[in-house]
XYZ file of C-alpha atoms in Angstrom:
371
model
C -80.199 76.962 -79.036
C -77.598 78.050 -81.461
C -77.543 77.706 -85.333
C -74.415 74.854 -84.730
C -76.880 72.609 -82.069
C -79.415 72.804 -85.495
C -76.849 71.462 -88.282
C -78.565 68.551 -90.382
C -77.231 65.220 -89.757
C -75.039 64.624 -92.634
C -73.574 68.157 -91.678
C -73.118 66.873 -88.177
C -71.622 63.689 -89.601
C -68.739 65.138 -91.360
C -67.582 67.056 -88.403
C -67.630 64.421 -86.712
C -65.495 62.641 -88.484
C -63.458 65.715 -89.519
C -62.634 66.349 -85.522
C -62.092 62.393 -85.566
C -59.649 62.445 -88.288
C -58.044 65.575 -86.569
C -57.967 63.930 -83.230
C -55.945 60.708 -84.945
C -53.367 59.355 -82.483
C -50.378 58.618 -85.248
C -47.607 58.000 -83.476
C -46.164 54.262 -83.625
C -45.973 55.061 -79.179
C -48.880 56.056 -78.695
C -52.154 55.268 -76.912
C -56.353 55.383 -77.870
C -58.102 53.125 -75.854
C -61.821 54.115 -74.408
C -63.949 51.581 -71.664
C -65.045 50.645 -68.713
C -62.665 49.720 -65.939
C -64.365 48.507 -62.534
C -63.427 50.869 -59.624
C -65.403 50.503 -56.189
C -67.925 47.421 -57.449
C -68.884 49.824 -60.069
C -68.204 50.217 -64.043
C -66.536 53.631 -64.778
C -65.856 55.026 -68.302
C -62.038 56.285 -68.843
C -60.170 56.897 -72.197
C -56.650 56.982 -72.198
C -54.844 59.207 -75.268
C -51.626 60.409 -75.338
C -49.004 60.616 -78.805
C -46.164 58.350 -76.556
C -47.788 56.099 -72.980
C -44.366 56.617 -72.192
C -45.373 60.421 -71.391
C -46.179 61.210 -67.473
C -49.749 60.381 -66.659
C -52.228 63.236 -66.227
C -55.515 62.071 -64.608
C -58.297 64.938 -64.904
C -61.135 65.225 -62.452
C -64.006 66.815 -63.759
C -66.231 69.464 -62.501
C -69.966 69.498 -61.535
C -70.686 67.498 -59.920
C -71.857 65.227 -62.596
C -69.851 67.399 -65.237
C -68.373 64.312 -67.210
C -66.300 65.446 -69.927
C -64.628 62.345 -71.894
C -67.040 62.923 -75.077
C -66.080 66.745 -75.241
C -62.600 66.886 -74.143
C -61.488 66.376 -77.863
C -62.272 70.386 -77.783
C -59.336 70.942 -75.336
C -56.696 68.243 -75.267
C -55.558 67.652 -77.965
C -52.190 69.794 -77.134
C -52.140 68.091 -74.455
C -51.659 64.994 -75.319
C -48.201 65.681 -77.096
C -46.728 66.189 -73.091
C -49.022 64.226 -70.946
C -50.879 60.279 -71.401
C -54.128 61.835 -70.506
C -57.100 60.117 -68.819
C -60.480 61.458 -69.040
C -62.834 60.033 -65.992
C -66.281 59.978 -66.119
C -67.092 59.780 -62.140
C -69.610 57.706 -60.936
C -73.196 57.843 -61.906
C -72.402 60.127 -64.680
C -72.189 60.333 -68.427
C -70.983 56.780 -69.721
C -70.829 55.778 -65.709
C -74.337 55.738 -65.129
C -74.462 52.230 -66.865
C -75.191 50.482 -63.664
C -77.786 52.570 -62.879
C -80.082 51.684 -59.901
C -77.169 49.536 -58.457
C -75.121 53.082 -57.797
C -78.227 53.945 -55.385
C -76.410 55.341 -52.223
C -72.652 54.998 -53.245
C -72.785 58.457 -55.498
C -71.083 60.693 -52.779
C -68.331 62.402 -52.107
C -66.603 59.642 -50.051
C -66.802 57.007 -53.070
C -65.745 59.188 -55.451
C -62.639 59.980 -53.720
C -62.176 56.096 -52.804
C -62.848 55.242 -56.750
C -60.422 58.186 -57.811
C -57.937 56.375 -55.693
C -57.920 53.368 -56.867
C -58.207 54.967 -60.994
C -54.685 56.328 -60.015
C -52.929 53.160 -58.727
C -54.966 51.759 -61.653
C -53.324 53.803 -64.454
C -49.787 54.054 -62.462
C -49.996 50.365 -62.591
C -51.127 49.992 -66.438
C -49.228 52.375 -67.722
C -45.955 51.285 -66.095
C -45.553 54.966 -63.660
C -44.897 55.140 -60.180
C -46.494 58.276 -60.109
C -49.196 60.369 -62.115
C -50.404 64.006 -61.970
C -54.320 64.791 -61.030
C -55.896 67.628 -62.278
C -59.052 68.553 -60.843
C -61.295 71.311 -62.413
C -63.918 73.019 -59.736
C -65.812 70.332 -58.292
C -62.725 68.056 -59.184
C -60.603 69.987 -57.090
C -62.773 68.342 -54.417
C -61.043 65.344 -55.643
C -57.430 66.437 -55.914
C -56.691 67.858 -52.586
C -58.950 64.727 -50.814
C -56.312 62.400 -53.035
C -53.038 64.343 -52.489
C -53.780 64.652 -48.938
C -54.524 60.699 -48.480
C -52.089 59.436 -51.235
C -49.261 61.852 -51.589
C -47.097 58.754 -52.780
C -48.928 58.013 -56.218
C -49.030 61.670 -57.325
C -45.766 63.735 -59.197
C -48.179 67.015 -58.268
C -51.856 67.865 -57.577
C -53.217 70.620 -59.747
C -56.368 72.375 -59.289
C -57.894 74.932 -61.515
C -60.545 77.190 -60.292
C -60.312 75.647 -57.043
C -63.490 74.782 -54.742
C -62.494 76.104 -50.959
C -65.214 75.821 -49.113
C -68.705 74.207 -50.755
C -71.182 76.704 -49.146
C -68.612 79.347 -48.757
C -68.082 79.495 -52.335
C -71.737 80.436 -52.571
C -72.050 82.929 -50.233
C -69.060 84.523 -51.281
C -70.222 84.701 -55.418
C -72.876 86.771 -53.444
C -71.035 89.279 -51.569
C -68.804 89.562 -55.055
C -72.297 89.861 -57.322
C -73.824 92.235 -54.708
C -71.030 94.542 -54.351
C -70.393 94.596 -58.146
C -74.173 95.577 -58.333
C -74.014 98.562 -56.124
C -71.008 99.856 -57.629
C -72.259 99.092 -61.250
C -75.182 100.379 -60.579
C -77.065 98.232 -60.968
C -79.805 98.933 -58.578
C -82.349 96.319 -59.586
C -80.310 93.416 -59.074
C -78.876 94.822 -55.989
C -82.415 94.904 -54.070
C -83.288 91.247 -55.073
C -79.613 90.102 -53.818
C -80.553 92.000 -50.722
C -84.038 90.309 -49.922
C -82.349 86.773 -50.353
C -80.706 86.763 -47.033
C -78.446 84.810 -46.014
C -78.727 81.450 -47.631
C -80.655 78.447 -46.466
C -80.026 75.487 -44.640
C -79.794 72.755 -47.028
C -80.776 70.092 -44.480
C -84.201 71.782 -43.437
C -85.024 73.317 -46.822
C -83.430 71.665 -49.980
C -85.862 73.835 -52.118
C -84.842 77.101 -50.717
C -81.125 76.321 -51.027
C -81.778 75.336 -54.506
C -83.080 78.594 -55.089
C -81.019 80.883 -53.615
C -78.092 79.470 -55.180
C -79.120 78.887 -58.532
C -80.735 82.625 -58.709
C -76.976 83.571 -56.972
C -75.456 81.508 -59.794
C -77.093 82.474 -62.695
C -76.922 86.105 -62.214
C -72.834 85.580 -61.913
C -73.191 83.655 -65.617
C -74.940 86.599 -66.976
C -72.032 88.907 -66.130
C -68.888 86.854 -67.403
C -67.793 85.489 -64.026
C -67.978 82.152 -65.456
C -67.081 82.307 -68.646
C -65.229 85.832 -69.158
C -66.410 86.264 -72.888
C -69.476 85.024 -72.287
C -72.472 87.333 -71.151
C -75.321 89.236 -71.388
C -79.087 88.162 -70.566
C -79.882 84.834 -71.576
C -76.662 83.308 -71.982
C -76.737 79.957 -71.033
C -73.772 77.391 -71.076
C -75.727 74.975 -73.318
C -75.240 77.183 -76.336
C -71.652 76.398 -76.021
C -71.679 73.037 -74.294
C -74.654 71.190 -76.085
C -73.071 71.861 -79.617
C -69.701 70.365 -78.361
C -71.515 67.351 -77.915
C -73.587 67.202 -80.906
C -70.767 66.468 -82.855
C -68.154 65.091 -80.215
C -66.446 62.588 -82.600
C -67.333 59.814 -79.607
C -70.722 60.236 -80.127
C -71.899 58.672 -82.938
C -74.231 56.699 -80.722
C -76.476 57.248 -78.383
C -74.741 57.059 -74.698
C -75.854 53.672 -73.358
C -78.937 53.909 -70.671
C -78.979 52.402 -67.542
C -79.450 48.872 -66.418
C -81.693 48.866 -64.577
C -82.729 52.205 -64.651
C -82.684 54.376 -61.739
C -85.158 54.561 -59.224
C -85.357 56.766 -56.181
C -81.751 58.181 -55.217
C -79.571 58.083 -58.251
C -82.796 59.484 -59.888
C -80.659 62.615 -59.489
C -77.390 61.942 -58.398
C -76.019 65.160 -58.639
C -78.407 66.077 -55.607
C -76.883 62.877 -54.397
C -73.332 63.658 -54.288
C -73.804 67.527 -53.535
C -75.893 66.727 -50.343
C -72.682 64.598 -49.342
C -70.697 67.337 -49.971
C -72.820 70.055 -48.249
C -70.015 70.620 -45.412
C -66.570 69.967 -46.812
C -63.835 72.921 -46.816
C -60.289 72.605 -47.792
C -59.350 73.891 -44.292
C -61.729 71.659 -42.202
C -61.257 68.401 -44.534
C -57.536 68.606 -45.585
C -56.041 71.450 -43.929
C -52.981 73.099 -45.681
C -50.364 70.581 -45.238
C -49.689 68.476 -48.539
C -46.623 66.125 -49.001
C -46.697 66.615 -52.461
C -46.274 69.419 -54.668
C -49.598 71.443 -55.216
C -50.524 74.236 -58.353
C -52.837 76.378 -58.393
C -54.560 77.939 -61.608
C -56.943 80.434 -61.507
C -58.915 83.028 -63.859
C -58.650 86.038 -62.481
C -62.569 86.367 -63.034
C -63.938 84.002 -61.380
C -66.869 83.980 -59.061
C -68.326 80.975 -59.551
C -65.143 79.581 -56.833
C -64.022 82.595 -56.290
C -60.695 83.747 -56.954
C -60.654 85.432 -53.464
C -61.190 82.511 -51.525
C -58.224 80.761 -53.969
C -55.273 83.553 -53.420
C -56.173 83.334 -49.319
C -56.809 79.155 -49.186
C -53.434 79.197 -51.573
C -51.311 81.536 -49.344
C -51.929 78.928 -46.316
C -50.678 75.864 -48.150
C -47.690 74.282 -46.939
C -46.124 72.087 -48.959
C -42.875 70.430 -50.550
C -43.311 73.610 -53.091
C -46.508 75.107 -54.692
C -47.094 77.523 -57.020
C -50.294 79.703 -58.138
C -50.863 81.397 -61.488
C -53.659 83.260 -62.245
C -54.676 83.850 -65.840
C -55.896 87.570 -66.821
C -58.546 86.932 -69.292
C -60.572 83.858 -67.854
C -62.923 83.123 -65.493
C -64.256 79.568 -64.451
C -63.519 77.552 -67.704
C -59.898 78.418 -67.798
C -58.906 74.950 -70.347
C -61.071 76.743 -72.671
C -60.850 80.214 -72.245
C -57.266 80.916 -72.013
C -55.552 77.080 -73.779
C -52.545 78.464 -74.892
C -51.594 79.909 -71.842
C -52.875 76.519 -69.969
C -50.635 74.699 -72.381
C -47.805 76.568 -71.509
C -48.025 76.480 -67.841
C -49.023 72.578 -68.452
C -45.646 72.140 -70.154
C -43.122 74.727 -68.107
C -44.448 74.646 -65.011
C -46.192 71.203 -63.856
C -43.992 68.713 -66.379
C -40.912 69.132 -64.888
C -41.973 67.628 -61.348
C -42.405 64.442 -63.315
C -38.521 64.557 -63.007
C -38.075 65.890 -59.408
C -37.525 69.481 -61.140
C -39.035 72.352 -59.025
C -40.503 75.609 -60.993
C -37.900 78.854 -60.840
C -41.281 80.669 -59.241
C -42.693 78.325 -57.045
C -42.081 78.744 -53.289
C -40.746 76.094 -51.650
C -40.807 74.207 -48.004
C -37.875 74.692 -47.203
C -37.487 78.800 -47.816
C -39.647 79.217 -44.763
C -37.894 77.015 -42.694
């Protein structure tokens, strides 16, 4: 644990409220409203920030699953929210959306979570007096964002997807052919012979343990070595050292998140098994294919293994669409928001606005050139 996750409360306190008073939505336009909202027969936490609600929507799917990111995303918004009304999501049976608790027992899965992100859109288009809004899924997310754009084209100015998820077992097996062939060149002959004697990896269905293994050895050795996080590395690292400190002063949490009622019991226990068994054989290819009626970005870090950039440039190069375009960002990895946020606000602003007003990027390619 870092020196930050140790600060003493009254320490903790005053950033708190300093990254409140930072975060303060001024503008006589503008929006700062946090709850629940009912989506599927279950409550869902959303918060809703943005300096004018006249601004296009921007819905963002988290990552995970299970990543929920409303009480941290003060860390990477903020700019944001000068261009874009942005909604923060916390899917269910995670983070503040867990409140229901043994109730969500068989409906956390992929299928509901696409339903509920569905109805959040026409939800917020609705509320917030749009037609349209923008979705912008982050790894697992883009799970999300492709699944929406490809059912609802209509409610959605463009799909984005950063550090998009291809293929959910692919991904894996790929990180490994990447991590093994890094090792042999690196020489780094140690890790090369245990990525060797995995084999190929397990069948989720037959052995849940072995899977588990195999990719979480597979995964953790790709942390270690800045594939995830491009400044981050070395042995030991762990996310937490970044993430938990985030959250220990988060100017949302001031209290405790609220438990559920009534608490889980069997399934939801751990619903990110939940939702990632439901998951086990979706692609982009076999579940959406490559035709989208709506426009569709791609952002990627040019380091990243953990959905690896490979699989992105050929999935990306397949995609037909009104126009698309793909930018990869030199310096970043997995957690491109944070490693790279100026150049994310940038392309944000220049390249995914404009199709708010029917405006087309000079670098995107379009339908219609292949025609």
């Amino acid at each position: 644990m870092t020196e930050t996750a140790t600060l003493p409360d009254p320490t903790r306190d005053a950033v708190r409220h300093m990254f409140a008073e930072i975060g303060r939505i001024v503008s006589p336009q503008g929006i700062d409203e946090a709850r629940h909202v009912t989506l599927g027969g279950a409550r869902q936490w959303i918060t809703i920030r943005g300096m004018d609600r006249a601004n296009p929507v921007l819905l963002y799917l988290h990552g995970g699953p299970g990543g929920a990111l409303s009480d941290i995303s003060y860390y990477f918004q903020r700019p944001w929210e000068e261009y874009f009304t942005v909604v923060q999501w916390d899917q269910r049976g995670f983070g503040r959306s867990a409140v229901d608790g043994a109730k969500l027992e068989g409906t956390v899965t992929l299928a509901q979570t696409i339903a509920d992100g569905i109805e959040l859109a026409e939800y917020l288009a609705d509320y917030l007096g749009h037609r349209k809004v923008f979705v912008m899924g982050q790894s697992w997310g883009t799970i999300l964002a492709l699944e929406i754009a490809k059912r609802r084209p209509d409610l959605l100015h463009a799909a984005i997807s950063v550090g998009q998820n291809t293929d959910w077992n692919g991904n894996f097996i790929e990180t490994h052919r990447l991590l093994l062939e890094h090792a042999r060149s690196a020489g780094e002959s140690e890790l090369a012979t245990k990525l060797e004697a995995l084999g190929p990896i397990p069948d989720r269905a037959t052995d849940e343990a072995a899977w588990i293994g195999w990719v979480g050895f597979v995964q953790t050795e790709m942390v270690r070595r800045g594939f995830s996080w491009y400044n981050f590395r070395g042995p030991g690292t762990d996310w937490n050292d970044r993430i938990l400190p985030m959250h220990l002063v988060s100017p949302s949490l001031v209290e405790p998140l609220p438990q559920p009622d009534p608490p889980f019991t069997g399934g939801p226990a751990t619903p990110h098994l939940e939702i990632g068994r439901s998951a086990d054989n979706w692609s982009a290819r076999a579940n959406v294919g490559t035709r989208f009626e709506c426009p569709v970005v791609m952002i990627s870090g040019a380091h990243d293994w953990q959905t690896p950039v490979t699989l992105t440039r050929a999935y990306f190069a397949e995609i037909d669409a009104p126009w698309k375009l793909y930018e990869e960002f030199p310096y970043s990895a997995h957690v491109v928001a944070m490693e790279e946020p100026g150049r994310m606000l940038v392309t944000l602003v220049t390249k995914v606005l404009p199709a708010a007003q029917g405006l087309v990027p000079a670098d995107a390619q379009r339908r219609d050139d292949h025609a």
